[in-house]
Amino acid sequence: MSSLQSTTEEVLRLAAEHFKVPREQLAPDDDFFKKLGINSLQALDLLTRIEHHFKIELPDYELQGVSDFRTLAERIQLRL
Amino acid sequence: MKTFQGKTLSWRIADGVIELTLDHAPCNEIGLAMLADLEQFVAALGTLKDEAHALIIFSARSEGFCAGGDLRELFRLSQEVTGAERLSGLRNFIERIHRVMNALDEAPFTTIAAVNGLTFGGGFELALTCDLIVADKMARFCFPELRLGLIPGFGGIPRLKRDLGNAVVRDLILTGRSINAAKAQSAGIVSQVAAEGDSLRVARETAAQLKKFDQNTALAAKRFIKQIPHEELRREIDIFCELFMRPAVEKGLRKFVESKDALPYLP
């Protein structure tokens, strides 16, 4: 099983790649809505990529109130 | 008529395939303008059947196939009238939508929805009228209506029940969660998952395959396999209209309309 640290790193890499932001500009505690400048629709797109990448199902209601990469990685971790 | 250009959509016929393109910013919301264009399209089905063996419905919008009913327009129109007038206006709109959806459902050729991105609410319901759904791997399906105090009103529940087991139907409706294309395929909603940006090509390949068969046989098979659940659709209209008149819906719609986010009802 992946560690939380490696899952967080994977999420940061996916987000940087998809939203074309240099990876080094993103940190685990960043608010991804603010840092990436995305809305809920784009966040949903990221969720789909995360589900494909980790081969998991992550209901969007489990992400209610989640806005930083570390907490997002924690929720993913629970599904791995 | 070989081609048509409306305000929100267009269609053309090539090699026996009708391609109906939805193109109404931001994400093909179904309001009065799209309804009027769809009504023109279904009125032409009788003549189109002589020239076509298949129909593909797809979106020109990168945001998705269709985000559902135009809630902003619905809220604005509902605020202009009260009481009985609001209810009759709503019922008239919903009855018109159902006539269009039923006509698409029983179209006299094989129909394919090639979906991408958001396929939510009324957009999901539009896709469910089709015989086959080909989904881009980034497509997402959702019935968010309960978040607004409503149930799907464009035929969604009866058509889902026609195609799926009740566990999936209840999950989608009662949790309001969105699912990706792979999950939708495993549930039996989607027949093929295409690579990103490739659903239209896959739908065209599928339509080319359909041309090999006798159209009357294909139509007989379709009518045998896929019947319209008329009684449940009527009941859905009644429940939707009854729920819509409750104050909770007005509150939910107001919150949606006043939000600046793209999908205010999502996390």
CSV table of C-alpha atoms in Angstrom, one decimal:
chain,number,residue,atom,x,y,z
A,1,MET,CA,0.0,0.0,0.0
A,2,SER,CA,1.2,3.5,-0.8
A,3,SER,CA,2.1,5.8,2.1
A,4,LEU,CA,0.3,9.1,2.6
A,5,GLN,CA,3.4,10.9,1.6
A,6,SER,CA,3.7,9.1,-1.8
A,7,THR,CA,-0.1,9.5,-2.4
A,8,THR,CA,0.2,13.2,-1.7
A,9,GLU,CA,3.2,13.5,-4.1
A,10,GLU,CA,1.2,11.7,-6.8
A,11,VAL,CA,-1.8,14.1,-6.3
A,12,LEU,CA,0.5,17.1,-6.6
A,13,ARG,CA,2.1,15.7,-9.7
A,14,LEU,CA,-1.3,15.0,-11.3
A,15,ALA,CA,-2.6,18.5,-10.5
A,16,ALA,CA,0.6,20.1,-11.8
A,17,GLU,CA,0.5,18.1,-15.0
A,18,HIS,CA,-3.2,18.6,-15.7
A,19,PHE,CA,-3.4,22.3,-14.8
A,20,LYS,CA,0.0,23.1,-16.3
A,21,VAL,CA,1.6,24.5,-13.2
A,22,PRO,CA,5.2,23.8,-12.2
A,23,ARG,CA,5.2,21.0,-9.6
A,24,GLU,CA,7.6,22.9,-7.3
A,25,GLN,CA,5.0,25.7,-7.0
A,26,LEU,CA,2.5,23.3,-5.2
A,27,ALA,CA,2.7,22.3,-1.6
A,28,PRO,CA,0.6,19.7,0.3
A,29,ASP,CA,-1.2,22.3,2.4
A,30,ASP,CA,-2.1,24.6,-0.5
A,31,ASP,CA,-5.7,25.3,-1.1
A,32,PHE,CA,-6.1,23.8,-4.6
A,33,PHE,CA,-9.0,26.0,-5.5
A,34,LYS,CA,-6.9,29.1,-4.8
A,35,LYS,CA,-3.5,27.9,-5.9
A,36,LEU,CA,-4.7,26.4,-9.2
A,37,GLY,CA,-7.4,29.0,-9.7
A,38,ILE,CA,-10.0,26.4,-10.4
A,39,ASN,CA,-13.7,26.1,-9.9
A,40,SER,CA,-15.8,23.1,-8.9
A,41,LEU,CA,-16.2,22.0,-12.5
A,42,GLN,CA,-12.4,21.8,-12.9
A,43,ALA,CA,-12.1,20.1,-9.5
A,44,LEU,CA,-14.4,17.5,-10.7
A,45,ASP,CA,-12.1,16.9,-13.7
A,46,LEU,CA,-9.2,16.5,-11.3
A,47,LEU,CA,-11.3,14.0,-9.3
A,48,THR,CA,-11.9,11.9,-12.5
A,49,ARG,CA,-8.2,11.9,-13.2
A,50,ILE,CA,-7.5,10.8,-9.6
A,51,GLU,CA,-10.0,8.0,-9.8
A,52,HIS,CA,-8.4,6.7,-13.0
A,53,HIS,CA,-4.9,7.1,-11.7
A,54,PHE,CA,-5.4,5.4,-8.4
A,55,LYS,CA,-8.1,3.0,-9.8
A,56,ILE,CA,-10.5,3.9,-7.0
A,57,GLU,CA,-14.0,5.3,-6.7
A,58,LEU,CA,-14.2,8.5,-4.6
A,59,PRO,CA,-17.7,9.8,-4.1
A,60,ASP,CA,-17.7,13.5,-4.4
A,61,TYR,CA,-19.6,13.8,-1.1
A,62,GLU,CA,-16.5,12.4,0.7
A,63,LEU,CA,-14.7,15.5,-0.6
A,64,GLN,CA,-17.2,18.0,1.0
A,65,GLY,CA,-15.1,20.8,2.5
A,66,VAL,CA,-11.8,19.4,1.3
A,67,SER,CA,-9.7,22.1,-0.4
A,68,ASP,CA,-6.0,21.2,0.3
A,69,PHE,CA,-3.9,18.5,-1.3
A,70,ARG,CA,-2.9,16.8,1.9
A,71,THR,CA,-6.5,16.2,3.0
A,72,LEU,CA,-7.4,15.1,-0.5
A,73,ALA,CA,-4.6,12.5,-0.4
A,74,GLU,CA,-5.9,11.3,3.0
A,75,ARG,CA,-9.3,10.7,1.5
A,76,ILE,CA,-7.7,8.8,-1.4
A,77,GLN,CA,-5.6,6.8,1.0
A,78,LEU,CA,-8.7,5.6,2.8
A,79,ARG,CA,-9.9,4.1,-0.5
A,80,LEU,CA,-6.6,2.3,-1.5
B,1,MET,CA,-33.9,18.7,-44.9
B,2,LYS,CA,-30.2,17.6,-44.9
B,3,THR,CA,-29.0,20.3,-42.6
B,4,PHE,CA,-30.4,22.5,-39.9
B,5,GLN,CA,-28.8,25.3,-37.9
B,6,GLY,CA,-30.8,26.4,-34.8
B,7,LYS,CA,-29.9,28.7,-31.9
B,8,THR,CA,-28.6,25.9,-29.7
B,9,LEU,CA,-27.9,22.9,-31.9
B,10,SER,CA,-27.5,21.9,-35.5
B,11,TRP,CA,-27.8,18.7,-37.5
B,12,ARG,CA,-26.7,17.2,-40.8
B,13,ILE,CA,-26.9,13.9,-42.5
B,14,ALA,CA,-23.9,12.2,-44.1
B,15,ASP,CA,-23.8,8.5,-45.2
B,16,GLY,CA,-27.1,7.7,-43.6
B,17,VAL,CA,-26.0,9.1,-40.2
B,18,ILE,CA,-27.7,12.1,-38.6
B,19,GLU,CA,-25.3,14.0,-36.4
B,20,LEU,CA,-27.0,16.3,-33.9
B,21,THR,CA,-24.5,18.7,-32.4
B,22,LEU,CA,-25.4,20.5,-29.2
B,23,ASP,CA,-23.7,23.9,-28.9
B,24,HIS,CA,-25.1,26.2,-26.4
B,25,ALA,CA,-22.9,27.9,-23.8
B,26,PRO,CA,-21.9,27.3,-21.1
B,27,CYS,CA,-22.7,23.6,-21.2
B,28,ASN,CA,-25.8,22.9,-23.4
B,29,GLU,CA,-28.3,23.7,-20.6
B,30,ILE,CA,-31.8,22.7,-21.6
B,31,GLY,CA,-34.1,25.8,-21.4
B,32,LEU,CA,-36.7,27.2,-23.7
B,33,ALA,CA,-34.3,27.8,-26.6
B,34,MET,CA,-32.9,24.3,-26.7
B,35,LEU,CA,-36.3,22.8,-26.2
B,36,ALA,CA,-37.6,24.7,-29.2
B,37,ASP,CA,-34.7,23.4,-31.3
B,38,LEU,CA,-35.1,19.9,-30.1
B,39,GLU,CA,-38.8,20.1,-31.0
B,40,GLN,CA,-37.9,21.1,-34.5
B,41,PHE,CA,-35.5,18.1,-34.7
B,42,VAL,CA,-38.1,15.5,-33.5
B,43,ALA,CA,-40.7,17.0,-35.9
B,44,ALA,CA,-38.2,16.2,-38.7
B,45,LEU,CA,-37.7,12.6,-37.6
B,46,GLY,CA,-40.4,11.2,-39.8
B,47,THR,CA,-38.7,12.5,-43.0
B,48,LEU,CA,-35.2,11.9,-41.7
B,49,LYS,CA,-35.9,8.2,-41.3
B,50,ASP,CA,-36.0,7.6,-45.0
B,51,GLU,CA,-32.4,8.8,-45.3
B,52,ALA,CA,-30.9,7.7,-42.1
B,53,HIS,CA,-30.1,4.4,-40.3
B,54,ALA,CA,-28.5,6.1,-37.2
B,55,LEU,CA,-28.4,9.2,-35.1
B,56,ILE,CA,-25.5,10.5,-33.1
B,57,ILE,CA,-26.0,13.2,-30.5
B,58,PHE,CA,-22.9,14.9,-29.2
B,59,SER,CA,-21.7,18.2,-27.8
B,60,ALA,CA,-19.5,20.8,-29.3
B,61,ARG,CA,-18.7,22.1,-25.8
B,62,SER,CA,-15.5,21.0,-24.1
B,63,GLU,CA,-17.2,21.4,-20.7
B,64,GLY,CA,-19.4,18.4,-21.4
B,65,PHE,CA,-22.4,16.8,-23.1
B,66,CYS,CA,-25.0,18.7,-21.2
B,67,ALA,CA,-25.2,20.1,-17.7
B,68,GLY,CA,-29.0,19.6,-17.5
B,69,GLY,CA,-31.9,21.9,-17.3
B,70,ASP,CA,-31.3,25.6,-17.4
B,71,LEU,CA,-31.8,26.3,-13.7
B,72,ARG,CA,-31.1,30.0,-14.0
B,73,GLU,CA,-33.8,30.4,-16.7
B,74,LEU,CA,-36.2,28.2,-14.7
B,75,PHE,CA,-35.7,30.2,-11.6
B,76,ARG,CA,-36.1,33.6,-13.4
B,77,LEU,CA,-39.3,32.4,-15.1
B,78,SER,CA,-40.8,30.9,-12.0
B,79,GLN,CA,-40.2,34.2,-10.1
B,80,GLU,CA,-42.3,36.1,-12.7
B,81,VAL,CA,-45.4,34.3,-11.8
B,82,THR,CA,-47.0,32.8,-8.7
B,83,GLY,CA,-49.2,29.9,-7.6
B,84,ALA,CA,-51.3,28.2,-10.2
B,85,GLU,CA,-49.7,30.1,-13.0
B,86,ARG,CA,-46.2,28.9,-11.9
B,87,LEU,CA,-47.4,25.3,-11.7
B,88,SER,CA,-49.1,25.4,-15.1
B,89,GLY,CA,-46.1,27.0,-16.7
B,90,LEU,CA,-43.8,24.4,-15.2
B,91,ARG,CA,-46.1,21.5,-16.2
B,92,ASN,CA,-46.3,22.8,-19.8
B,93,PHE,CA,-42.5,22.9,-20.0
B,94,ILE,CA,-42.0,19.5,-18.5
B,95,GLU,CA,-44.7,18.0,-20.8
B,96,ARG,CA,-43.0,19.4,-23.8
B,97,ILE,CA,-39.6,18.0,-22.7
B,98,HIS,CA,-41.2,14.6,-22.2
B,99,ARG,CA,-42.7,14.6,-25.7
B,100,VAL,CA,-39.2,15.4,-27.1
B,101,MET,CA,-37.5,12.7,-24.9
B,102,ASN,CA,-40.1,10.1,-25.8
B,103,ALA,CA,-39.8,10.9,-29.5
B,104,LEU,CA,-36.0,10.5,-29.3
B,105,ASP,CA,-36.4,7.3,-27.3
B,106,GLU,CA,-38.5,5.7,-30.0
B,107,ALA,CA,-36.7,7.3,-33.0
B,108,PRO,CA,-37.1,5.0,-36.0
B,109,PHE,CA,-33.3,4.2,-36.2
B,110,THR,CA,-30.5,3.4,-33.8
B,111,THR,CA,-29.5,6.3,-31.6
B,112,ILE,CA,-26.1,6.9,-30.0
B,113,ALA,CA,-25.2,9.5,-27.4
B,114,ALA,CA,-21.5,10.3,-27.7
B,115,VAL,CA,-20.9,12.0,-24.3
B,116,ASN,CA,-17.9,13.9,-22.9
B,117,GLY,CA,-17.4,15.8,-19.6
B,118,LEU,CA,-20.5,16.8,-17.7
B,119,THR,CA,-23.5,14.6,-18.3
B,120,PHE,CA,-25.6,15.8,-15.5
B,121,GLY,CA,-29.3,15.9,-14.7
B,122,GLY,CA,-31.3,16.6,-17.9
B,123,GLY,CA,-28.2,15.9,-19.9
B,124,PHE,CA,-27.9,12.5,-18.4
B,125,GLU,CA,-31.7,12.0,-19.1
B,126,LEU,CA,-31.1,13.0,-22.7
B,127,ALA,CA,-28.3,10.5,-23.1
B,128,LEU,CA,-30.6,7.8,-21.5
B,129,THR,CA,-33.1,8.2,-24.3
B,130,CYS,CA,-30.5,6.9,-26.7
B,131,ASP,CA,-30.0,3.2,-27.5
B,132,LEU,CA,-26.3,3.3,-26.9
B,133,ILE,CA,-24.1,5.6,-24.9
B,134,VAL,CA,-20.4,6.0,-25.9
B,135,ALA,CA,-18.5,7.9,-23.2
B,136,ASP,CA,-15.3,9.8,-23.3
B,137,LYS,CA,-13.2,8.4,-20.4
B,138,MET,CA,-13.4,11.8,-18.7
B,139,ALA,CA,-17.2,11.9,-18.8
B,140,ARG,CA,-19.0,12.2,-15.5
B,141,PHE,CA,-22.6,11.3,-14.8
B,142,CYS,CA,-24.8,12.7,-12.0
B,143,PHE,CA,-28.3,13.3,-10.9
B,144,PRO,CA,-27.9,16.2,-8.5
B,145,GLU,CA,-31.6,17.1,-8.3
B,146,LEU,CA,-32.1,16.0,-4.7
B,147,ARG,CA,-29.6,18.7,-3.7
B,148,LEU,CA,-32.2,21.2,-5.0
B,149,GLY,CA,-35.1,19.5,-3.3
B,150,LEU,CA,-36.3,17.9,-6.5
B,151,ILE,CA,-36.2,14.6,-8.4
B,152,PRO,CA,-35.0,14.3,-12.0
B,153,GLY,CA,-37.9,15.6,-14.2
B,154,PHE,CA,-37.0,14.8,-17.8
B,155,GLY,CA,-37.6,11.0,-17.5
B,156,GLY,CA,-34.5,10.1,-15.7
B,157,ILE,CA,-35.7,7.7,-13.0
B,158,PRO,CA,-38.0,5.5,-15.2
B,159,ARG,CA,-35.3,5.3,-17.9
B,160,LEU,CA,-32.6,4.4,-15.4
B,161,LYS,CA,-34.9,1.8,-13.9
B,162,ARG,CA,-35.6,0.4,-17.4
B,163,ASP,CA,-31.8,-0.2,-17.9
B,164,LEU,CA,-30.4,-0.9,-14.4
B,165,GLY,CA,-30.7,-2.7,-11.2
B,166,ASN,CA,-32.5,-0.8,-8.4
B,167,ALA,CA,-29.3,-0.6,-6.2
B,168,VAL,CA,-27.6,1.6,-8.8
B,169,VAL,CA,-30.7,3.7,-9.4
B,170,ARG,CA,-31.1,4.3,-5.7
B,171,ASP,CA,-27.4,5.1,-5.2
B,172,LEU,CA,-27.4,7.7,-8.0
B,173,ILE,CA,-30.6,9.3,-7.1
B,174,LEU,CA,-30.5,9.2,-3.3
B,175,THR,CA,-26.8,10.2,-2.9
B,176,GLY,CA,-26.7,12.6,-5.8
B,177,ARG,CA,-23.1,11.6,-6.3
B,178,SER,CA,-21.3,11.7,-9.7
B,179,ILE,CA,-19.7,8.7,-11.3
B,180,ASN,CA,-17.0,8.4,-14.0
B,181,ALA,CA,-17.3,6.6,-17.3
B,182,ALA,CA,-15.7,3.4,-16.1
B,183,LYS,CA,-18.2,3.1,-13.3
B,184,ALA,CA,-21.0,4.0,-15.6
B,185,GLN,CA,-19.9,1.2,-17.9
B,186,SER,CA,-19.7,-1.4,-15.2
B,187,ALA,CA,-23.1,-0.4,-14.0
B,188,GLY,CA,-24.6,-0.9,-17.5
B,189,ILE,CA,-25.3,2.7,-18.4
B,190,VAL,CA,-22.4,3.1,-20.9
B,191,SER,CA,-21.8,0.6,-23.7
B,192,GLN,CA,-18.3,1.8,-24.7
B,193,VAL,CA,-15.7,4.0,-23.1
B,194,ALA,CA,-13.5,6.0,-25.5
B,195,ALA,CA,-10.2,7.6,-25.0
B,196,GLU,CA,-10.2,11.2,-24.1
B,197,GLY,CA,-11.6,13.3,-26.9
B,198,ASP,CA,-12.5,10.2,-29.0
B,199,SER,CA,-16.1,9.5,-28.2
B,200,LEU,CA,-17.4,11.0,-31.5
B,201,ARG,CA,-15.0,8.9,-33.6
B,202,VAL,CA,-16.1,5.7,-31.7
B,203,ALA,CA,-19.8,6.6,-32.2
B,204,ARG,CA,-19.2,7.1,-35.9
B,205,GLU,CA,-17.5,3.7,-36.2
B,206,THR,CA,-20.4,2.2,-34.4
B,207,ALA,CA,-22.9,3.9,-36.7
B,208,ALA,CA,-21.0,2.6,-39.7
B,209,GLN,CA,-21.4,-0.9,-38.3
B,210,LEU,CA,-25.1,-0.5,-38.0
B,211,LYS,CA,-25.4,0.3,-41.6
B,212,LYS,CA,-24.6,-3.3,-42.5
B,213,PHE,CA,-27.9,-4.5,-41.1
B,214,ASP,CA,-31.4,-4.3,-42.5
B,215,GLN,CA,-33.0,-1.3,-41.0
B,216,ASN,CA,-36.5,-2.8,-40.5
B,217,THR,CA,-34.9,-5.7,-38.6
B,218,ALA,CA,-32.9,-3.3,-36.4
B,219,LEU,CA,-36.0,-1.3,-35.7
B,220,ALA,CA,-38.0,-4.5,-34.8
B,221,ALA,CA,-35.2,-5.5,-32.4
B,222,LYS,CA,-35.1,-2.0,-30.9
B,223,ARG,CA,-38.9,-2.0,-30.3
B,224,PHE,CA,-38.8,-5.4,-28.7
B,225,ILE,CA,-35.8,-4.6,-26.5
B,226,LYS,CA,-36.6,-1.0,-25.5
B,227,GLN,CA,-40.0,0.0,-24.5
B,228,ILE,CA,-41.0,3.4,-23.1
B,229,PRO,CA,-42.1,3.3,-19.5
B,230,HIS,CA,-45.1,5.6,-20.1
B,231,GLU,CA,-46.9,5.1,-16.8
B,232,GLU,CA,-43.9,5.8,-14.7
B,233,LEU,CA,-43.0,8.8,-16.8
B,234,ARG,CA,-46.4,10.3,-16.1
B,235,ARG,CA,-46.0,9.7,-12.4
B,236,GLU,CA,-42.6,11.4,-12.5
B,237,ILE,CA,-44.1,14.5,-14.0
B,238,ASP,CA,-46.7,14.7,-11.2
B,239,ILE,CA,-44.1,14.2,-8.5
B,240,PHE,CA,-41.7,16.7,-10.0
B,241,CYS,CA,-44.4,19.4,-10.3
B,242,GLU,CA,-45.6,18.7,-6.8
B,243,LEU,CA,-42.1,19.0,-5.3
B,244,PHE,CA,-41.2,22.1,-7.4
B,245,MET,CA,-44.0,24.1,-5.7
B,246,ARG,CA,-42.4,23.7,-2.2
B,247,PRO,CA,-40.4,26.6,-0.7
B,248,ALA,CA,-37.3,24.4,-0.3
B,249,VAL,CA,-36.9,24.3,-4.1
B,250,GLU,CA,-37.1,28.0,-4.4
B,251,LYS,CA,-34.4,28.3,-1.8
B,252,GLY,CA,-32.2,25.7,-3.5
B,253,LEU,CA,-32.6,27.3,-6.9
B,254,ARG,CA,-31.9,30.8,-5.5
B,255,LYS,CA,-28.6,29.5,-3.9
B,256,PHE,CA,-27.7,28.0,-7.2
B,257,VAL,CA,-28.5,31.1,-9.2
B,258,GLU,CA,-26.7,33.5,-6.9
B,259,SER,CA,-23.5,31.4,-6.7
B,260,LYS,CA,-20.7,32.4,-9.0
B,261,ASP,CA,-19.2,28.9,-9.0
B,262,ALA,CA,-19.6,26.6,-12.1
B,263,LEU,CA,-21.3,23.8,-10.2
B,264,PRO,CA,-22.6,25.3,-6.9
B,265,TYR,CA,-24.2,22.1,-5.7
B,266,LEU,CA,-20.9,20.1,-5.8
B,267,PRO,CA,-18.2,20.1,-3.1
